mmCIF file of C-alpha atoms in Angstrom:
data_model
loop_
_atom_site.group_PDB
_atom_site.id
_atom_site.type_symbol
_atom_site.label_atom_id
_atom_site.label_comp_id
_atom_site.label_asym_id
_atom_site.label_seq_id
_atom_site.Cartn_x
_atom_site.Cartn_y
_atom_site.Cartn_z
ATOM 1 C CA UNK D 1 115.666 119.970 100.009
ATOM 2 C CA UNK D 2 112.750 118.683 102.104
ATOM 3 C CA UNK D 3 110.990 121.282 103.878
ATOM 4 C CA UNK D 4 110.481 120.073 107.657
ATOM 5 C CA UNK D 5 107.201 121.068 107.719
ATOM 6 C CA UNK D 6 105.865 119.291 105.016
ATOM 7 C CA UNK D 7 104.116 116.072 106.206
ATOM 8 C CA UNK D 8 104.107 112.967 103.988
ATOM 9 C CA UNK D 9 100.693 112.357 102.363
ATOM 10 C CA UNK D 10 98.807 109.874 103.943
ATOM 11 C CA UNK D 11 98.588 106.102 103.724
ATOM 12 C CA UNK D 12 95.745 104.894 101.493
ATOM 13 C CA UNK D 13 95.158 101.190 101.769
ATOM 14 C CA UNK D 14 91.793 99.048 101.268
ATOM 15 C CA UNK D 15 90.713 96.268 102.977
ATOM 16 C CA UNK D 16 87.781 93.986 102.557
ATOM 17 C CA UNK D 17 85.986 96.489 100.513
ATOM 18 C CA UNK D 18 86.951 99.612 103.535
ATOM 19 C CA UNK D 19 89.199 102.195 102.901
ATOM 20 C CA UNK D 20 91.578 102.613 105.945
ATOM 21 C CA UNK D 21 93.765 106.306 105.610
ATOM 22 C CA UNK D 22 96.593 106.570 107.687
ATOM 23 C CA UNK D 23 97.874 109.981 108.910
ATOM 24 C CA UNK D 24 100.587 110.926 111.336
ATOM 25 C CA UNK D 25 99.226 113.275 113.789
ATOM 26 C CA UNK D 26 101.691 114.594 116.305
ATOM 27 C CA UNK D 27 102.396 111.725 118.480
ATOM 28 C CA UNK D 28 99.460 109.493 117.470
ATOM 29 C CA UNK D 29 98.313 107.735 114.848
ATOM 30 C CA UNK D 30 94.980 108.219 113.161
ATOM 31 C CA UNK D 31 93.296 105.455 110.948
ATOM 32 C CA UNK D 32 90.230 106.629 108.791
ATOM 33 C CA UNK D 33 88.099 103.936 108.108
ATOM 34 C CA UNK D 34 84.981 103.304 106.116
ATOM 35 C CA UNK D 35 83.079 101.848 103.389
ATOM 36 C CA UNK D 36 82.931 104.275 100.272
ATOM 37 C CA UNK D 37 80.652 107.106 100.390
ATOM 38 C CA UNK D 38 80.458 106.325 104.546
ATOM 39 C CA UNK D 39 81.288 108.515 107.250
ATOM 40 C CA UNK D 40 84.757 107.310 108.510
ATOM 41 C CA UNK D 41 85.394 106.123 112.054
ATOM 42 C CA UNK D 42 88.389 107.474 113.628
ATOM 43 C CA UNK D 43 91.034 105.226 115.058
ATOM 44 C CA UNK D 44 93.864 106.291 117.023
ATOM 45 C CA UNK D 45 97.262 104.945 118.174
ATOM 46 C CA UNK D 46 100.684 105.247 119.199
ATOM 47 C CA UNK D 47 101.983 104.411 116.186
ATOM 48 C CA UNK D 48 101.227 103.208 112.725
ATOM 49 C CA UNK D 49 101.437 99.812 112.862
ATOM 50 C CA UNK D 50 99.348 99.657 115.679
ATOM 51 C CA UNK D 51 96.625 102.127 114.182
ATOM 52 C CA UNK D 52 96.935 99.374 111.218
ATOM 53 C CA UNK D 53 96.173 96.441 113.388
ATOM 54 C CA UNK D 54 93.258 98.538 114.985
ATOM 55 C CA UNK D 55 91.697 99.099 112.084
ATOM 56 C CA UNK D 56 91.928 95.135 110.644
ATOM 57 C CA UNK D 57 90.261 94.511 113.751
ATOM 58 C CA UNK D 58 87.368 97.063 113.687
ATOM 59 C CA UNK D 59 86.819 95.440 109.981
ATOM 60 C CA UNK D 60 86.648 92.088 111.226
ATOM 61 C CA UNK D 61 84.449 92.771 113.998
ATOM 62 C CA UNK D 62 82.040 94.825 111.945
ATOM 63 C CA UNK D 63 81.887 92.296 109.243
ATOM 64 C CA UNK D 64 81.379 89.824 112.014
ATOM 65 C CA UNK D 65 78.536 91.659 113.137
ATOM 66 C CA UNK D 66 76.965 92.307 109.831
ATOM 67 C CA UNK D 67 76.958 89.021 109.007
ATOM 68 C CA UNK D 68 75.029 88.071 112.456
ATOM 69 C CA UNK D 69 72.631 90.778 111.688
ATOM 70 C CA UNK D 70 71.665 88.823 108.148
#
């Protein structure tokens, strides 16, 4: 039996060298993301795959900018 208020652990997926967590959070979404051993920026949405896309995006943009600051 599942109890109903157990939530599901979170989604743990890496990307490009970031870690991007995924969490249900009552009618939101909430995407952690950061490099290891970096404070994580906070992504929300209104659901998961859109917290997903969010997230690519923030990667892309910072590794976009990182590579402009070089």
């Amino acid at each position: 039996m599942t109890d109903p208020h157990h939530r599901p652990a979170p989604d743990l997926l890496e990307h490009n060298g970031y870690q991007i967590r995924l969490s249900p959070s009552g009618l939101d979404w909430m995407a952690f993301v950061a490099l290891p051993r970096q404070r994580p920026t906070l992504i929300l949405a209104p659901d998961r795959e859109a917290a997903l896309a969010k997230a690519y995006e923030w990667i892309k943009e910072q590794d976009r900018s990182g590579k402009q600051a070089r």
